PDB file of C-alpha atoms in Angstrom:
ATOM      1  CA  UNK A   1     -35.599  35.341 -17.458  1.00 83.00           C
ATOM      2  CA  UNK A   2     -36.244  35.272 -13.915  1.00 86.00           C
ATOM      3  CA  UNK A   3     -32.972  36.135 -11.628  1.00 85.00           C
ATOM      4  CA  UNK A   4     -34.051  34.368  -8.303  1.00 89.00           C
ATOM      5  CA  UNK A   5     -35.242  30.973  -8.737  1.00 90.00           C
ATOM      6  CA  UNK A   6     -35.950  28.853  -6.570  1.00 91.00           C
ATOM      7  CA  UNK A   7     -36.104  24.951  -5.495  1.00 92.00           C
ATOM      8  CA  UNK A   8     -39.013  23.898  -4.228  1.00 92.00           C
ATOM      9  CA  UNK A   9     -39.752  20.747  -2.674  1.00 93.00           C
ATOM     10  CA  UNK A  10     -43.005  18.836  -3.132  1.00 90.00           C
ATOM     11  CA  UNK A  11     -43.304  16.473  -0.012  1.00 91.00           C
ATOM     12  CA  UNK A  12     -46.249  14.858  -1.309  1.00 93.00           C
ATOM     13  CA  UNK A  13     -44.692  13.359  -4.278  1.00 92.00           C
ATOM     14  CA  UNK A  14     -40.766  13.742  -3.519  1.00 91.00           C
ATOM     15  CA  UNK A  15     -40.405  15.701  -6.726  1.00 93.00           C
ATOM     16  CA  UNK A  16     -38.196  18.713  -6.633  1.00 93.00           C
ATOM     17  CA  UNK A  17     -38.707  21.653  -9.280  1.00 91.00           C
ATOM     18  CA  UNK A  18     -37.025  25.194 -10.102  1.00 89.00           C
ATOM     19  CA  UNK A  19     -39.407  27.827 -10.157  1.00 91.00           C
ATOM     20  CA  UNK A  20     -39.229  31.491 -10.431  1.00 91.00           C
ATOM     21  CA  UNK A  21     -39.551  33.860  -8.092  1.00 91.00           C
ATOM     22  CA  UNK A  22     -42.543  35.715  -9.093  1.00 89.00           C
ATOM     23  CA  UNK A  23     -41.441  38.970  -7.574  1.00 90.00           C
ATOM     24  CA  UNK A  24     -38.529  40.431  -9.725  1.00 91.00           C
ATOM     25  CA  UNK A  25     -39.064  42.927 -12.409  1.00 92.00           C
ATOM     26  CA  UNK A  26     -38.416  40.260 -14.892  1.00 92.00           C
ATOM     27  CA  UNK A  27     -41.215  37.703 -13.642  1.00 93.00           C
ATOM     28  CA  UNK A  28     -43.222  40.805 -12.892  1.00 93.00           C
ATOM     29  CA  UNK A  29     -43.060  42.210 -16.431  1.00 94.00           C
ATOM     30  CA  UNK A  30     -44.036  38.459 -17.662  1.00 94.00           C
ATOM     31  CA  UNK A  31     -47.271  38.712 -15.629  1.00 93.00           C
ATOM     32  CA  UNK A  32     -48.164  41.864 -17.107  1.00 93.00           C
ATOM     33  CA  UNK A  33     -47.497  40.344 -20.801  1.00 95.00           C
ATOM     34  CA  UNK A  34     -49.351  37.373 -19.966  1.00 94.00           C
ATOM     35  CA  UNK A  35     -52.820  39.171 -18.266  1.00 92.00           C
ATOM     36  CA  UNK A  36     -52.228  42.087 -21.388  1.00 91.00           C
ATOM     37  CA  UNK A  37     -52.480  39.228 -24.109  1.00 94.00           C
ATOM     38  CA  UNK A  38     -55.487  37.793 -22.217  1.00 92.00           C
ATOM     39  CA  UNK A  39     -57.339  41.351 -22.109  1.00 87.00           C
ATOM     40  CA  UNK A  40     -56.811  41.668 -25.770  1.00 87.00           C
ATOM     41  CA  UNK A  41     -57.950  38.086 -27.139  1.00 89.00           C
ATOM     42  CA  UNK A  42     -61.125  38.973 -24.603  1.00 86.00           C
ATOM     43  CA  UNK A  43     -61.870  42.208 -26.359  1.00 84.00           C
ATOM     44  CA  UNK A  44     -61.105  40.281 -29.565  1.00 85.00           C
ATOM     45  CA  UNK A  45     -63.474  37.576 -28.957  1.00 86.00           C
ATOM     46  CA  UNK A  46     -66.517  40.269 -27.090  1.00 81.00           C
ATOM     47  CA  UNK A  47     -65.852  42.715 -30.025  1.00 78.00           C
ATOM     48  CA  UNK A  48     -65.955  45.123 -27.348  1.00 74.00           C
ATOM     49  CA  UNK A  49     -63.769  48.733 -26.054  1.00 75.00           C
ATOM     50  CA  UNK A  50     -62.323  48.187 -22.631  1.00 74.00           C
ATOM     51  CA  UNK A  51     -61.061  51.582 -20.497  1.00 79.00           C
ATOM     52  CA  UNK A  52     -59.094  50.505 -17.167  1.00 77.00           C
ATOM     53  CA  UNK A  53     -59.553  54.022 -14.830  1.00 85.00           C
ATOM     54  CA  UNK A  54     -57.094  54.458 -11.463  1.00 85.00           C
ATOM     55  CA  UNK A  55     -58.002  56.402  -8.707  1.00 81.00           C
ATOM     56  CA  UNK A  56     -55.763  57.894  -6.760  1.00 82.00           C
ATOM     57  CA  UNK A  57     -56.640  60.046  -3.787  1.00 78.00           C
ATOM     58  CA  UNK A  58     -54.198  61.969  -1.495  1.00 84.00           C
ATOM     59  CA  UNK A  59     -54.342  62.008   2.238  1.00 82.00           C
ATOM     60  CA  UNK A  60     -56.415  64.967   2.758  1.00 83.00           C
ATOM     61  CA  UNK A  61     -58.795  63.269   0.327  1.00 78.00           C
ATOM     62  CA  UNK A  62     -59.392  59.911   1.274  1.00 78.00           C
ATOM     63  CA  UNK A  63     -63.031  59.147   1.897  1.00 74.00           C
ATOM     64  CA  UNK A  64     -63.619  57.390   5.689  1.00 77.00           C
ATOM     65  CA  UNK A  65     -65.822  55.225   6.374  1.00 74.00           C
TER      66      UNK A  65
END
């Protein structure tokens, strides 16, 4: 349940409609739920293993380019 929606005015068709914000934890944490349950019925469908890897570097280790 997002906690800062918004109204949002379509000029092109005079419609006005409440959206959410996108950017509180709440719509955050429905993003994540929503691009999870896509990964999985992908793997489901490929039949396949997917491993996500971050790399983090600190400062004295960044590469330059």
């Amino acid at each position: 349940m997002c906690t800062h929606n918004k109204w949002v005015h379509n000029r092109y068709t005079g419609e006005s409609l409440y959206v959410k914000c996108g950017v509180c934890p709440s719509c955050q944490q429905e993003k994540a739920d929503r691009l999870f349950a896509r990964i999985c019925a992908h793997e489901r469908k490929e039949k396949r293993f997917s491993v996500f890897v971050t790399l983090n570097y600190n400062n004295q280790s960044l590469p330059y380019i």
